[in-house]
Amino acid sequence: MGAPPLSPGRGAGAAGQRWWVLLAPLLLAMLLVRPAGALVEGLYCGTLDCYEVLGVSRSAGKAEIARAYRQLARRYHPDRYRPEPGDEGLGRTPQSAEEAFLLVATAYETLKDEETRKDYDYMLDHPEEYYSHYYHYYSRRLAPKVDVRVVILVSVCAISVFQFFSWWNSYNKAISYLATVPKYRIQATEIAKQQGLLKKAKEKGKNKKSKEEIRDEEENIIKNIIKSKIDIKGGYQKPQICDLLLFQIILAPFHLCSYIVWYCRWIYNFNIKGKEYGEEERLYIIRKSMKMSKSQFDSLEDHQKETFLKRELWIKENYEVYKQEQEEELKKKLANDPRWKRYRRWMKNEGPGRLTFVDD
């Protein structure tokens, strides 16, 4: 028994649907595609041919293009233009002369550069690639005139210089502050007396220097002793050239390779061979557990580091117990602190989120 024949209406509808499926992409493409045109308003010389503007052929060399440009520029320069009998087109008035001059300059800028001229010739030969021409035109026009590498280098150098002087300023402020602390000032004064520096300063300034000059010189001697005897770490440490951004970027490959070698040795010695941690490795694990930077950890007192080692805080369980103890101790200190009590009382009675009317 054969299949029932399709009715004429049903067959025509199915055929119409198939044709619509085939025609839809074609119609969409026709709507999106722009009509081809080699000369486009807004690109290069607009709807005029740059070669025709200068009056040269496409095979003209740089010298011929430059000569044609100079002749037309002298003729249409707004300050020098004088209408001549028989002039037609651009140049009949000072306003049109200025337009002609700008058009000639645009044509010359387009054809004098090899890369730009190559893009322009390609546009004349391939008018259908409309969006590609727009991309090449604006990518060259908006490209930075200065090499980006030079800009980056100058910026990094400027930041490095600012870093260096900023660190020196912080370091000098720290030394000046330590010179006012009695503990360090007395020690520095004793060292200066033992070395005879203060006596020499007074002898040299007995007849030649005033008391203020002698006082300033003694102050500088004390500051120099503090600089030589005290190791300041952290944000106020003595600036080092290798810490500047420029040198950090230069040494980045070396630091990366050093870290890879160190990490491989760590895996081989302690994970594969099962060696015991040394003191340096134990302190490193403790520092990572405490989430402290190297400068922060180095600024701790030696007895604190010894306590960490005695309690074996590189072991995770021991560190968790130590952390819990520190949190409980902090809570006790805050509970007994009068300022903390006043703050909690203020938060309870008058803290943020409470709206009241004040009756005077």
CSV table of C-alpha atoms in Angstrom, one decimal:
chain,number,residue,atom,x,y,z
A,1,MET,CA,0.0,0.0,0.0
A,2,GLY,CA,1.7,3.3,-1.1
A,3,ALA,CA,1.9,6.5,0.8
A,4,PRO,CA,-0.9,9.0,0.4
A,5,PRO,CA,-0.2,11.7,-2.2
A,6,LEU,CA,0.6,15.1,-1.0
A,7,SER,CA,-2.0,17.8,-1.6
A,8,PRO,CA,-0.9,20.7,-3.8
A,9,GLY,CA,-1.2,23.2,-1.0
A,10,ARG,CA,0.9,21.2,1.4
A,11,GLY,CA,3.6,20.6,-1.2
A,12,ALA,CA,3.8,24.3,-2.1
A,13,GLY,CA,4.1,25.2,1.6
A,14,ALA,CA,7.0,22.8,2.2
A,15,ALA,CA,8.8,23.9,-0.9
A,16,GLY,CA,8.4,27.6,0.2
A,17,GLN,CA,9.8,26.8,3.6
A,18,ARG,CA,12.9,25.1,2.0
A,19,TRP,CA,13.5,28.1,-0.3
A,20,TRP,CA,13.2,30.5,2.6
A,21,VAL,CA,15.8,28.5,4.6
A,22,LEU,CA,18.2,28.8,1.6
A,23,LEU,CA,17.5,32.5,0.9
A,24,ALA,CA,17.6,33.8,4.5
A,25,PRO,CA,21.4,33.6,4.8
A,26,LEU,CA,21.8,35.1,1.3
A,27,LEU,CA,19.5,38.1,2.1
A,28,LEU,CA,21.3,38.6,5.5
A,29,ALA,CA,24.7,38.7,3.7
A,30,MET,CA,23.4,41.1,1.2
A,31,LEU,CA,22.3,43.4,4.0
A,32,LEU,CA,25.6,43.3,5.8
A,33,VAL,CA,27.9,43.6,2.9
A,34,ARG,CA,28.7,47.1,1.9
A,35,PRO,CA,28.8,48.0,-1.8
A,36,ALA,CA,32.4,48.0,-3.0
A,37,GLY,CA,34.1,51.3,-3.7
A,38,ALA,CA,37.7,52.1,-3.9
A,39,LEU,CA,37.5,55.7,-2.9
A,40,VAL,CA,35.6,56.2,0.4
A,41,GLU,CA,34.8,59.4,2.2
A,42,GLY,CA,36.9,59.7,5.4
A,43,LEU,CA,39.8,57.6,4.2
A,44,TYR,CA,43.0,59.2,2.8
A,45,CYS,CA,41.9,61.7,0.2
A,46,GLY,CA,38.2,60.8,0.4
A,47,THR,CA,36.4,60.4,-2.9
A,48,LEU,CA,39.4,61.8,-4.8
A,49,ASP,CA,42.4,59.9,-6.0
A,50,CYS,CA,45.6,61.0,-4.2
A,51,TYR,CA,47.7,60.4,-7.4
A,52,GLU,CA,45.3,62.6,-9.4
A,53,VAL,CA,45.4,65.3,-6.6
A,54,LEU,CA,49.2,65.6,-7.0
A,55,GLY,CA,49.1,65.0,-10.7
A,56,VAL,CA,51.4,62.0,-10.8
A,57,SER,CA,51.0,58.4,-11.9
A,58,ARG,CA,51.0,55.3,-9.7
A,59,SER,CA,54.5,54.5,-10.8
A,60,ALA,CA,55.9,57.9,-9.7
A,61,GLY,CA,58.9,57.8,-7.4
A,62,LYS,CA,59.4,59.7,-4.1
A,63,ALA,CA,61.3,62.5,-5.8
A,64,GLU,CA,58.6,63.1,-8.4
A,65,ILE,CA,55.9,63.0,-5.6
A,66,ALA,CA,57.8,65.5,-3.5
A,67,ARG,CA,58.4,67.9,-6.4
A,68,ALA,CA,54.7,67.8,-7.3
A,69,TYR,CA,53.8,68.5,-3.7
A,70,ARG,CA,56.1,71.5,-3.4
A,71,GLN,CA,54.7,73.1,-6.5
A,72,LEU,CA,51.1,72.6,-5.5
A,73,ALA,CA,51.8,73.7,-1.9
A,74,ARG,CA,53.4,77.0,-3.1
A,75,ARG,CA,50.5,77.6,-5.4
A,76,TYR,CA,47.6,76.9,-2.9
A,77,HIS,CA,49.2,78.1,0.3
A,78,PRO,CA,46.5,80.3,2.0
A,79,ASP,CA,49.0,83.1,2.8
A,80,ARG,CA,50.5,83.3,-0.7
A,81,TYR,CA,47.5,82.3,-2.9
A,82,ARG,CA,46.4,84.8,-5.6
A,83,PRO,CA,43.6,83.8,-7.9
A,84,GLU,CA,44.7,83.5,-11.5
A,85,PRO,CA,42.5,83.9,-14.6
A,86,GLY,CA,41.2,80.6,-15.8
A,87,ASP,CA,41.5,78.8,-12.4
A,88,GLU,CA,38.8,76.2,-12.0
A,89,GLY,CA,37.8,73.9,-9.2
A,90,LEU,CA,39.6,74.3,-5.8
A,91,GLY,CA,41.5,77.4,-5.4
A,92,ARG,CA,39.1,80.0,-6.8
A,93,THR,CA,38.7,81.7,-3.4
A,94,PRO,CA,41.0,81.8,-0.3
A,95,GLN,CA,38.6,79.4,1.5
A,96,SER,CA,38.8,76.9,-1.4
A,97,ALA,CA,42.6,77.5,-1.6
A,98,GLU,CA,42.9,76.4,2.0
A,99,GLU,CA,40.9,73.3,1.3
A,100,ALA,CA,43.1,72.5,-1.7
A,101,PHE,CA,46.2,73.0,0.3
A,102,LEU,CA,45.0,70.6,3.0
A,103,LEU,CA,44.0,68.0,0.3
A,104,VAL,CA,47.4,68.3,-1.3
A,105,ALA,CA,49.1,67.8,2.1
A,106,THR,CA,46.9,64.8,2.8
A,107,ALA,CA,47.8,63.3,-0.5
A,108,TYR,CA,51.5,63.8,0.1
A,109,GLU,CA,51.4,62.3,3.6
A,110,THR,CA,49.6,59.3,2.1
A,111,LEU,CA,52.1,58.7,-0.7
A,112,LYS,CA,55.4,59.7,0.8
A,113,ASP,CA,55.5,56.8,3.3
A,114,GLU,CA,56.1,53.3,1.8
A,115,GLU,CA,53.8,51.4,4.2
A,116,THR,CA,50.9,53.9,3.9
A,117,ARG,CA,51.3,54.0,0.1
A,118,LYS,CA,51.2,50.2,0.0
A,119,ASP,CA,47.9,50.2,2.0
A,120,TYR,CA,46.4,52.9,-0.3
A,121,ASP,CA,47.4,51.0,-3.5
A,122,TYR,CA,45.9,47.8,-2.0
A,123,MET,CA,42.7,49.7,-1.3
A,124,LEU,CA,42.5,50.9,-5.0
A,125,ASP,CA,43.1,47.3,-6.2
A,126,HIS,CA,40.8,45.6,-3.7
A,127,PRO,CA,37.8,47.9,-3.1
A,128,GLU,CA,35.6,45.0,-1.8
A,129,GLU,CA,37.6,44.7,1.5
A,130,TYR,CA,35.9,47.7,3.0
A,131,TYR,CA,36.4,47.0,6.7
A,132,SER,CA,40.0,45.9,6.2
A,133,HIS,CA,40.8,49.2,4.7
A,134,TYR,CA,39.3,51.1,7.6
A,135,TYR,CA,41.3,48.9,10.1
A,136,HIS,CA,44.6,49.6,8.4
A,137,TYR,CA,43.9,53.3,8.0
A,138,TYR,CA,43.1,54.0,11.6
A,139,SER,CA,45.6,51.5,13.0
A,140,ARG,CA,48.4,53.5,11.3
A,141,ARG,CA,46.9,56.9,12.1
A,142,LEU,CA,46.3,56.2,15.8
A,143,ALA,CA,49.6,54.3,16.3
A,144,PRO,CA,51.9,56.0,18.9
A,145,LYS,CA,54.6,58.0,17.3
A,146,VAL,CA,57.1,57.0,20.0
A,147,ASP,CA,58.3,53.5,20.5
A,148,VAL,CA,56.3,51.8,23.3
A,149,ARG,CA,59.5,50.2,24.6
A,150,VAL,CA,61.1,53.6,25.1
A,151,VAL,CA,58.0,54.8,27.0
A,152,ILE,CA,58.1,51.7,29.3
A,153,LEU,CA,61.8,52.1,29.9
A,154,VAL,CA,61.6,55.8,30.8
A,155,SER,CA,58.6,55.1,33.1
A,156,VAL,CA,60.4,52.3,34.9
A,157,CYS,CA,63.5,54.5,35.3
A,158,ALA,CA,61.4,57.4,36.7
A,159,ILE,CA,59.6,55.1,39.2
A,160,SER,CA,63.0,53.6,40.3
A,161,VAL,CA,64.4,57.1,40.9
A,162,PHE,CA,61.3,58.0,42.9
A,163,GLN,CA,61.6,54.8,44.9
A,164,PHE,CA,65.3,55.5,45.7
A,165,PHE,CA,64.8,59.0,47.0
A,166,SER,CA,61.6,58.0,48.8
A,167,TRP,CA,63.4,55.2,50.6
A,168,TRP,CA,66.3,57.5,51.5
A,169,ASN,CA,63.9,60.0,53.0
A,170,SER,CA,62.2,57.3,55.1
A,171,TYR,CA,65.6,56.0,56.2
A,172,ASN,CA,66.8,59.4,57.3
A,173,LYS,CA,63.6,60.0,59.2
A,174,ALA,CA,64.1,56.7,61.0
A,175,ILE,CA,67.7,57.6,61.9
A,176,SER,CA,66.6,61.1,63.1
A,177,TYR,CA,63.9,59.5,65.3
A,178,LEU,CA,66.3,56.9,66.8
A,179,ALA,CA,68.7,59.7,67.6
A,180,THR,CA,66.0,61.2,69.9
A,181,VAL,CA,65.3,57.9,71.7
A,182,PRO,CA,67.4,57.9,75.0
A,183,LYS,CA,68.3,54.2,74.8
A,184,TYR,CA,70.0,54.5,71.4
A,185,ARG,CA,71.3,58.1,71.9
A,186,ILE,CA,73.1,57.2,75.1
A,187,GLN,CA,74.7,54.2,73.5
A,188,ALA,CA,75.8,56.2,70.5
A,189,THR,CA,77.2,59.0,72.7
A,190,GLU,CA,79.3,56.4,74.7
A,191,ILE,CA,80.7,54.9,71.5
A,192,ALA,CA,81.5,58.4,70.2
A,193,LYS,CA,83.3,59.2,73.5
A,194,GLN,CA,85.3,56.0,73.4
A,195,GLN,CA,86.4,56.7,69.9
A,196,GLY,CA,87.2,60.3,70.7
A,197,LEU,CA,85.0,61.7,68.0
A,198,LEU,CA,83.1,64.2,70.2
A,199,LYS,CA,86.4,65.5,71.6
A,200,LYS,CA,87.9,66.0,68.1
A,201,ALA,CA,84.8,67.9,67.0
A,202,LYS,CA,85.1,70.3,70.0
A,203,GLU,CA,88.8,70.8,69.4
A,204,LYS,CA,88.4,71.6,65.7
A,205,GLY,CA,85.6,74.0,66.5
A,206,LYS,CA,87.2,75.7,69.5
A,207,ASN,CA,88.4,78.8,67.5
A,208,LYS,CA,86.8,78.4,64.2
A,209,LYS,CA,83.2,77.1,64.8
A,210,SER,CA,80.3,78.4,66.7
A,211,LYS,CA,78.4,76.4,69.4
A,212,GLU,CA,75.6,75.7,66.9
A,213,GLU,CA,78.1,74.3,64.4
A,214,ILE,CA,79.7,72.1,67.0
A,215,ARG,CA,76.2,70.9,68.1
A,216,ASP,CA,75.3,70.1,64.5
A,217,GLU,CA,78.5,68.2,64.0
A,218,GLU,CA,78.0,66.2,67.2
A,219,GLU,CA,74.5,65.4,66.1
A,220,ASN,CA,75.8,64.1,62.8
A,221,ILE,CA,78.4,62.0,64.6
A,222,ILE,CA,75.7,60.4,66.7
A,223,LYS,CA,73.5,59.7,63.7
A,224,ASN,CA,76.4,58.1,61.8
A,225,ILE,CA,77.1,55.8,64.7
A,226,ILE,CA,73.5,54.8,64.8
A,227,LYS,CA,73.5,54.1,61.1
A,228,SER,CA,76.6,51.9,61.5
A,229,LYS,CA,75.4,50.0,64.6
A,230,ILE,CA,71.7,49.6,64.1
A,231,ASP,CA,70.2,47.2,61.5
A,232,ILE,CA,66.9,48.8,60.4
A,233,LYS,CA,64.6,46.4,58.5
A,234,GLY,CA,61.2,46.8,56.9
A,235,GLY,CA,59.9,50.0,55.3
A,236,TYR,CA,62.6,52.1,56.9
A,237,GLN,CA,65.6,50.0,56.0
A,238,LYS,CA,68.6,51.5,54.1
A,239,PRO,CA,67.7,51.5,50.4
A,240,GLN,CA,69.5,49.0,48.2
A,241,ILE,CA,70.1,49.4,44.5
A,242,CYS,CA,69.0,45.8,43.8
A,243,ASP,CA,65.6,46.5,45.4
A,244,LEU,CA,64.6,49.1,42.8
A,245,LEU,CA,62.0,48.3,40.2
A,246,LEU,CA,64.4,48.6,37.3
A,247,PHE,CA,66.9,46.1,38.8
A,248,GLN,CA,64.1,43.8,39.9
A,249,ILE,CA,62.9,43.6,36.3
A,250,ILE,CA,66.4,43.0,35.0
A,251,LEU,CA,67.1,40.3,37.7
A,252,ALA,CA,63.6,38.7,37.3
A,253,PRO,CA,64.8,35.8,35.1
A,254,PHE,CA,67.7,35.1,37.5
A,255,HIS,CA,65.3,35.1,40.5
A,256,LEU,CA,62.9,32.8,38.7
A,257,CYS,CA,65.6,30.3,37.8
A,258,SER,CA,66.9,30.4,41.4
A,259,TYR,CA,63.4,29.7,42.8
A,260,ILE,CA,62.9,26.8,40.4
A,261,VAL,CA,66.2,25.3,41.4
A,262,TRP,CA,65.5,25.9,45.1
A,263,TYR,CA,62.0,24.3,44.8
A,264,CYS,CA,63.4,21.2,43.0
A,265,ARG,CA,66.0,20.8,45.7
A,266,TRP,CA,63.3,21.1,48.4
A,267,ILE,CA,61.1,18.4,46.7
A,268,TYR,CA,64.1,16.1,46.2
A,269,ASN,CA,65.6,16.5,49.7
A,270,PHE,CA,62.5,16.6,51.9
A,271,ASN,CA,59.7,14.9,49.9
A,272,ILE,CA,61.6,12.2,48.1
A,273,LYS,CA,64.7,11.4,50.3
A,274,GLY,CA,62.8,12.3,53.5
A,275,LYS,CA,65.6,14.4,55.1
A,276,GLU,CA,65.0,16.4,58.3
A,277,TYR,CA,64.4,20.1,58.1
A,278,GLY,CA,67.3,22.3,59.1
A,279,GLU,CA,66.9,25.5,61.1
A,280,GLU,CA,66.6,27.7,58.0
A,281,GLU,CA,63.9,25.4,56.5
A,282,ARG,CA,62.0,25.3,59.8
A,283,LEU,CA,61.9,29.1,60.1
A,284,TYR,CA,60.8,29.2,56.5
A,285,ILE,CA,57.8,26.9,57.2
A,286,ILE,CA,56.9,28.9,60.3
A,287,ARG,CA,57.0,32.2,58.4
A,288,LYS,CA,54.7,30.8,55.7
A,289,SER,CA,52.3,29.5,58.3
A,290,MET,CA,52.2,32.9,59.9
A,291,LYS,CA,51.7,34.5,56.5
A,292,MET,CA,54.5,37.0,57.1
A,293,SER,CA,56.8,38.5,54.5
A,294,LYS,CA,60.6,38.0,54.8
A,295,SER,CA,61.2,41.5,56.0
A,296,GLN,CA,58.5,41.2,58.6
A,297,PHE,CA,59.8,37.9,59.9
A,298,ASP,CA,63.4,39.2,60.0
A,299,SER,CA,62.3,42.2,62.0
A,300,LEU,CA,61.3,39.9,64.9
A,301,GLU,CA,63.6,39.5,67.9
A,302,ASP,CA,65.9,36.5,68.1
A,303,HIS,CA,64.3,35.2,71.3
A,304,GLN,CA,60.9,35.1,69.5
A,305,LYS,CA,62.4,32.9,66.7
A,306,GLU,CA,64.0,30.7,69.4
A,307,THR,CA,60.7,30.3,71.0
A,308,PHE,CA,59.2,29.2,67.7
A,309,LEU,CA,61.9,26.6,67.2
A,310,LYS,CA,61.5,25.3,70.8
A,311,ARG,CA,57.8,24.8,70.3
A,312,GLU,CA,58.4,23.1,66.9
A,313,LEU,CA,55.9,25.4,65.2
A,314,TRP,CA,56.9,24.0,61.8
A,315,ILE,CA,54.7,21.1,62.6
A,316,LYS,CA,51.1,22.0,61.7
A,317,GLU,CA,49.5,20.6,64.8
A,318,ASN,CA,51.8,22.5,67.1
A,319,TYR,CA,51.3,25.7,65.2
A,320,GLU,CA,47.5,25.4,65.4
A,321,VAL,CA,47.8,25.1,69.2
A,322,TYR,CA,50.1,28.1,69.4
A,323,LYS,CA,47.7,30.1,67.2
A,324,GLN,CA,44.8,29.3,69.5
A,325,GLU,CA,46.8,30.3,72.5
A,326,GLN,CA,47.7,33.6,71.0
A,327,GLU,CA,44.1,34.3,70.1
A,328,GLU,CA,43.0,33.5,73.7
A,329,GLU,CA,45.7,35.7,75.1
A,330,LEU,CA,44.7,38.6,72.9
A,331,LYS,CA,41.1,38.2,74.0
A,332,LYS,CA,42.2,38.4,77.7
A,333,LYS,CA,44.3,41.5,77.0
A,334,LEU,CA,41.4,43.2,75.2
A,335,ALA,CA,39.0,42.3,78.0
A,336,ASN,CA,41.2,43.9,80.7
A,337,ASP,CA,42.1,46.9,78.5
A,338,PRO,CA,40.2,50.1,79.7
A,339,ARG,CA,40.2,51.6,76.2
A,340,TRP,CA,38.7,48.4,74.8
A,341,LYS,CA,36.0,48.4,77.5
A,342,ARG,CA,35.1,52.0,76.7
A,343,TYR,CA,34.9,51.1,73.0
A,344,ARG,CA,32.6,48.1,73.6
A,345,ARG,CA,30.4,50.3,75.9
A,346,TRP,CA,30.2,52.9,73.2
A,347,MET,CA,29.4,50.3,70.6
A,348,LYS,CA,26.6,49.0,72.8
A,349,ASN,CA,25.1,52.3,73.8
A,350,GLU,CA,26.0,54.9,71.2
A,351,GLY,CA,27.7,53.0,68.3
A,352,PRO,CA,26.9,53.3,64.6
A,353,GLY,CA,23.3,52.3,63.6
A,354,ARG,CA,21.7,54.0,66.6
A,355,LEU,CA,19.5,57.1,65.8
A,356,THR,CA,18.6,59.3,68.7
A,357,PHE,CA,17.3,62.9,69.3
A,358,VAL,CA,19.6,64.9,71.6
A,359,ASP,CA,17.6,67.2,73.9
A,360,ASP,CA,19.7,70.2,75.1
